[in-house]
């Protein structure tokens, strides 16, 4: 079998899909995207196609190595996201060619389903208790929310109190056993992160995510290592080499690689196994589309340390289109008692509605994350 073409589709709300075709008629789908840089990643996919057209798609490890090591400059969000989507599509092709789900080709599954959580509250968290209760009533057992709006290096306790009030309201509305993840989103700098982590301890959180930007995690090692709250990190890391020091540090309890950013199924699985060796849990990052979620579930299936999966159904970014719009059988992502089944069909286990993808790609998108500023006019982390 040979790869004959690679085509990208920019589709609303903020996604990029990739279709890889072969001379035997088997097609694979992937989702190569950095949110806000779809056109840039699409250009990288096109450049990488020079290395893949005419090659056997079954040789995934070799093709991955050539895409990563074949250029003098390596890593980073754009290149790794392009590789990620290509890798997903190659595994989709291989599974379809052999009539097996990807997880079966990777050694089989250790679970039939995985717990999942739903986003609430938007970029600027508000009315979170009502949203959490509504989510619980829909059958979810956990939610994640942004912790705070803009926060200066040293900021007021009024903002700290607002975070605590939001979390306390959710805890009171949903009960003690309901999972609450609080995402600092890299908006919080070291001095205030120390305060917030301590103040949130009584609420028995599922985890605190990205308490500081990944490049600053070393400055909070002692704080993160000594809090009873599990600390999660990793959506802005892009390879096993990026994760190596973070995992070995002992400061992080949960890693969150993104299968559309961190080298696809091939690399993310290696990251997951490295984390398992350090007794670190896996919670794959995925605020993206259905192809990315299907790829995540294939990794979750065979990763012993995976314990929960992010998904984007109803997330505040999904305005014109949502998670289920681009698949022919939305029941593939049904949720029951807060769990989602591992897809059992060949390849990634989903069927992409190509006709609708083409229709929506005519509109495309030019999504950009907002630019925030503090009251003094200086830039604020979003």
Tab-separated table of C-alpha atoms in Angstrom, residues 48-253:
chain	number	residue	atom	x	y	z
A	48	UNK	CA	5.714	16.982	5.567
A	49	UNK	CA	3.715	15.355	2.763
A	50	UNK	CA	6.914	15.443	0.660
A	51	UNK	CA	8.273	12.792	3.036
A	52	UNK	CA	5.162	10.602	2.939
A	53	UNK	CA	3.604	10.533	-0.527
A	54	UNK	CA	4.479	7.211	-2.149
A	55	UNK	CA	5.477	5.592	1.145
A	56	UNK	CA	3.907	2.573	2.851
A	57	UNK	CA	1.569	3.934	5.594
A	58	UNK	CA	2.056	0.772	7.662
A	59	UNK	CA	5.597	1.771	8.639
A	60	UNK	CA	4.367	4.234	11.249
A	61	UNK	CA	7.405	4.207	13.536
A	62	UNK	CA	9.789	4.857	10.647
A	63	UNK	CA	7.594	7.579	9.139
A	64	UNK	CA	7.282	9.244	12.570
A	65	UNK	CA	11.049	9.142	12.984
A	66	UNK	CA	11.653	10.668	9.554
A	67	UNK	CA	9.100	13.448	10.158
A	68	UNK	CA	10.649	14.281	13.526
A	69	UNK	CA	14.347	13.636	12.970
A	70	UNK	CA	14.526	14.301	9.220
A	71	UNK	CA	14.594	18.048	9.709
A	72	UNK	CA	17.434	19.936	11.371
A	73	UNK	CA	14.957	21.782	13.661
A	74	UNK	CA	12.727	19.605	15.827
A	75	UNK	CA	9.834	19.787	18.234
A	76	UNK	CA	7.583	22.701	19.109
A	77	UNK	CA	3.824	23.157	18.783
A	78	UNK	CA	3.521	23.510	14.994
A	79	UNK	CA	5.713	20.632	13.844
A	80	UNK	CA	4.524	18.266	16.574
A	81	UNK	CA	0.854	19.051	15.917
A	82	UNK	CA	1.346	18.375	12.206
A	83	UNK	CA	3.048	15.069	13.036
A	84	UNK	CA	0.239	14.296	15.500
A	85	UNK	CA	-2.561	14.473	12.963
A	86	UNK	CA	-0.576	12.528	10.384
A	87	UNK	CA	0.216	9.844	12.943
A	88	UNK	CA	-3.475	9.525	13.913
A	89	UNK	CA	-4.415	9.069	10.256
A	90	UNK	CA	-1.695	6.456	9.712
A	91	UNK	CA	-2.972	4.422	12.655
A	92	UNK	CA	-6.520	4.792	11.313
A	93	UNK	CA	-5.373	3.366	7.971
A	94	UNK	CA	-3.488	0.497	9.595
A	95	UNK	CA	-6.432	-0.475	11.768
A	96	UNK	CA	-8.845	-0.372	8.838
A	97	UNK	CA	-6.473	-2.410	6.659
A	98	UNK	CA	-6.249	-5.113	9.333
A	99	UNK	CA	-9.870	-4.865	10.488
A	100	UNK	CA	-8.867	-4.049	14.057
A	101	UNK	CA	-9.195	-1.057	16.412
A	102	UNK	CA	-5.927	0.757	17.016
A	103	UNK	CA	-5.787	-0.294	20.659
A	104	UNK	CA	-5.791	-3.953	19.595
A	105	UNK	CA	-2.703	-3.316	17.460
A	106	UNK	CA	-1.008	-1.699	20.455
A	107	UNK	CA	-1.390	-4.745	22.683
A	108	UNK	CA	-5.086	-4.729	23.517
A	109	UNK	CA	-7.111	-2.825	26.061
A	110	UNK	CA	-6.915	-2.769	29.844
A	111	UNK	CA	-10.372	-1.136	30.176
A	112	UNK	CA	-13.698	-1.098	28.362
A	113	UNK	CA	-14.622	2.494	29.205
A	114	UNK	CA	-13.156	5.541	30.894
A	115	UNK	CA	-14.485	8.282	33.131
A	116	UNK	CA	-14.910	11.655	31.445
A	117	UNK	CA	-15.590	15.217	32.530
A	118	UNK	CA	-17.409	18.214	31.113
A	119	UNK	CA	-16.352	21.866	30.951
A	120	UNK	CA	-18.354	24.551	32.730
A	121	UNK	CA	-18.113	28.300	33.261
A	122	UNK	CA	-16.382	29.598	30.140
A	123	UNK	CA	-13.229	31.692	29.999
A	124	UNK	CA	-14.470	33.966	32.775
A	125	UNK	CA	-16.024	31.586	35.298
A	126	UNK	CA	-19.539	32.464	36.397
A	127	UNK	CA	-22.709	30.689	37.541
A	128	UNK	CA	-20.578	27.615	37.991
A	129	UNK	CA	-22.680	25.929	40.668
A	130	UNK	CA	-25.800	25.835	38.472
A	131	UNK	CA	-23.766	24.596	35.509
A	132	UNK	CA	-22.100	21.883	37.600
A	133	UNK	CA	-25.428	20.669	38.969
A	134	UNK	CA	-26.920	20.571	35.465
A	135	UNK	CA	-23.892	18.592	34.281
A	136	UNK	CA	-24.267	16.163	37.177
A	137	UNK	CA	-27.932	15.708	36.282
A	138	UNK	CA	-26.877	14.775	32.731
A	139	UNK	CA	-24.921	11.866	34.162
A	140	UNK	CA	-21.394	13.238	34.477
A	141	UNK	CA	-19.463	12.646	37.683
A	142	UNK	CA	-16.878	15.410	37.208
A	143	UNK	CA	-16.447	18.889	35.759
A	144	UNK	CA	-13.557	21.228	35.029
A	145	UNK	CA	-13.624	25.012	35.272
A	146	UNK	CA	-11.262	27.910	34.779
A	147	UNK	CA	-10.202	29.171	38.177
A	148	UNK	CA	-9.946	32.875	37.662
A	149	UNK	CA	-9.958	35.791	35.271
A	150	UNK	CA	-6.853	37.945	34.817
A	151	UNK	CA	-4.496	37.733	37.765
A	152	UNK	CA	-1.437	39.899	38.354
A	153	UNK	CA	1.860	38.622	39.820
A	154	UNK	CA	0.598	39.958	43.152
A	155	UNK	CA	-3.135	40.461	43.221
A	156	UNK	CA	-5.991	41.124	45.613
A	157	UNK	CA	-7.607	38.642	47.943
A	158	UNK	CA	-10.916	39.713	46.448
A	159	UNK	CA	-9.986	37.640	43.389
A	160	UNK	CA	-8.836	34.779	45.581
A	161	UNK	CA	-12.122	34.896	47.495
A	162	UNK	CA	-14.070	34.776	44.225
A	163	UNK	CA	-12.274	31.568	43.210
A	164	UNK	CA	-13.025	30.015	46.584
A	165	UNK	CA	-16.680	31.087	46.455
A	166	UNK	CA	-17.130	29.508	43.015
A	167	UNK	CA	-15.552	26.210	44.057
A	168	UNK	CA	-17.394	26.131	47.387
A	169	UNK	CA	-20.714	26.706	45.598
A	170	UNK	CA	-20.031	23.774	43.271
A	171	UNK	CA	-19.061	21.519	46.173
A	172	UNK	CA	-22.222	22.410	48.087
A	173	UNK	CA	-24.432	21.962	45.008
A	174	UNK	CA	-23.004	18.633	43.841
A	175	UNK	CA	-21.878	16.867	47.016
A	176	UNK	CA	-18.625	15.512	48.391
A	177	UNK	CA	-18.086	12.718	45.850
A	178	UNK	CA	-18.416	14.872	42.730
A	179	UNK	CA	-15.132	15.565	40.911
A	180	UNK	CA	-14.033	19.175	40.508
A	181	UNK	CA	-11.022	20.053	38.391
A	182	UNK	CA	-9.799	23.644	38.625
A	183	UNK	CA	-7.712	24.927	35.723
A	184	UNK	CA	-5.366	27.834	36.473
A	185	UNK	CA	-4.735	27.873	32.683
A	186	UNK	CA	-1.270	29.342	33.159
A	187	UNK	CA	-2.943	32.643	34.065
A	188	UNK	CA	-1.554	32.607	37.595
A	189	UNK	CA	2.022	33.517	38.472
A	190	UNK	CA	4.056	31.873	41.234
A	191	UNK	CA	3.190	34.222	44.141
A	192	UNK	CA	-0.585	33.913	43.694
A	193	UNK	CA	-0.434	30.248	42.676
A	194	UNK	CA	1.002	29.456	46.128
A	195	UNK	CA	-1.907	31.266	47.761
A	196	UNK	CA	-4.617	29.663	45.610
A	197	UNK	CA	-3.271	26.125	45.956
A	198	UNK	CA	-3.325	26.430	49.743
A	199	UNK	CA	-6.739	28.119	49.910
A	200	UNK	CA	-8.336	25.441	47.707
A	201	UNK	CA	-7.102	22.471	49.754
A	202	UNK	CA	-10.263	22.107	51.900
A	203	UNK	CA	-12.438	21.463	48.839
A	204	UNK	CA	-10.901	18.097	47.969
A	205	UNK	CA	-10.411	18.840	44.296
A	206	UNK	CA	-10.014	16.181	41.646
A	207	UNK	CA	-6.955	18.129	40.502
A	208	UNK	CA	-5.501	21.593	39.930
A	209	UNK	CA	-4.422	22.025	36.323
A	210	UNK	CA	-1.515	24.092	35.014
A	211	UNK	CA	-0.970	26.021	38.277
A	212	UNK	CA	1.796	27.907	36.467
A	213	UNK	CA	3.018	27.859	32.877
A	214	UNK	CA	4.926	24.686	32.061
A	215	UNK	CA	8.204	26.572	31.733
A	216	UNK	CA	7.869	27.715	35.348
A	217	UNK	CA	6.897	24.424	36.971
A	218	UNK	CA	10.311	24.138	38.624
A	219	UNK	CA	9.694	27.278	40.665
A	220	UNK	CA	6.718	25.627	42.375
A	221	UNK	CA	8.093	22.138	42.892
A	222	UNK	CA	8.045	22.321	46.685
A	223	UNK	CA	4.534	23.748	46.821
A	224	UNK	CA	3.153	21.251	44.311
A	225	UNK	CA	4.912	18.314	45.915
A	226	UNK	CA	3.587	19.147	49.392
A	227	UNK	CA	-0.060	19.927	48.700
A	228	UNK	CA	-2.549	17.062	49.117
A	229	UNK	CA	-4.318	18.241	45.948
A	230	UNK	CA	-3.235	16.340	42.805
A	231	UNK	CA	-1.397	18.610	40.358
A	232	UNK	CA	-1.900	18.219	36.590
A	233	UNK	CA	0.277	19.652	33.825
A	234	UNK	CA	1.280	19.080	30.228
A	235	UNK	CA	-1.049	20.412	27.536
A	236	UNK	CA	1.736	22.766	26.384
A	237	UNK	CA	4.431	20.090	26.238
A	238	UNK	CA	5.034	18.376	22.918
A	239	UNK	CA	7.238	15.299	23.218
A	240	UNK	CA	8.639	12.686	25.583
A	241	UNK	CA	11.709	14.889	25.948
A	242	UNK	CA	9.545	17.804	27.110
A	243	UNK	CA	7.803	15.566	29.644
A	244	UNK	CA	10.907	13.792	30.934
A	245	UNK	CA	12.000	16.371	33.513
A	246	UNK	CA	8.432	17.192	34.560
A	247	UNK	CA	7.605	13.557	35.262
A	248	UNK	CA	10.908	12.813	37.007
A	249	UNK	CA	10.597	15.906	39.228
A	250	UNK	CA	7.936	14.349	41.458
A	251	UNK	CA	6.039	17.656	41.480
A	252	UNK	CA	3.294	16.546	39.092
A	253	UNK	CA	0.726	13.853	39.850
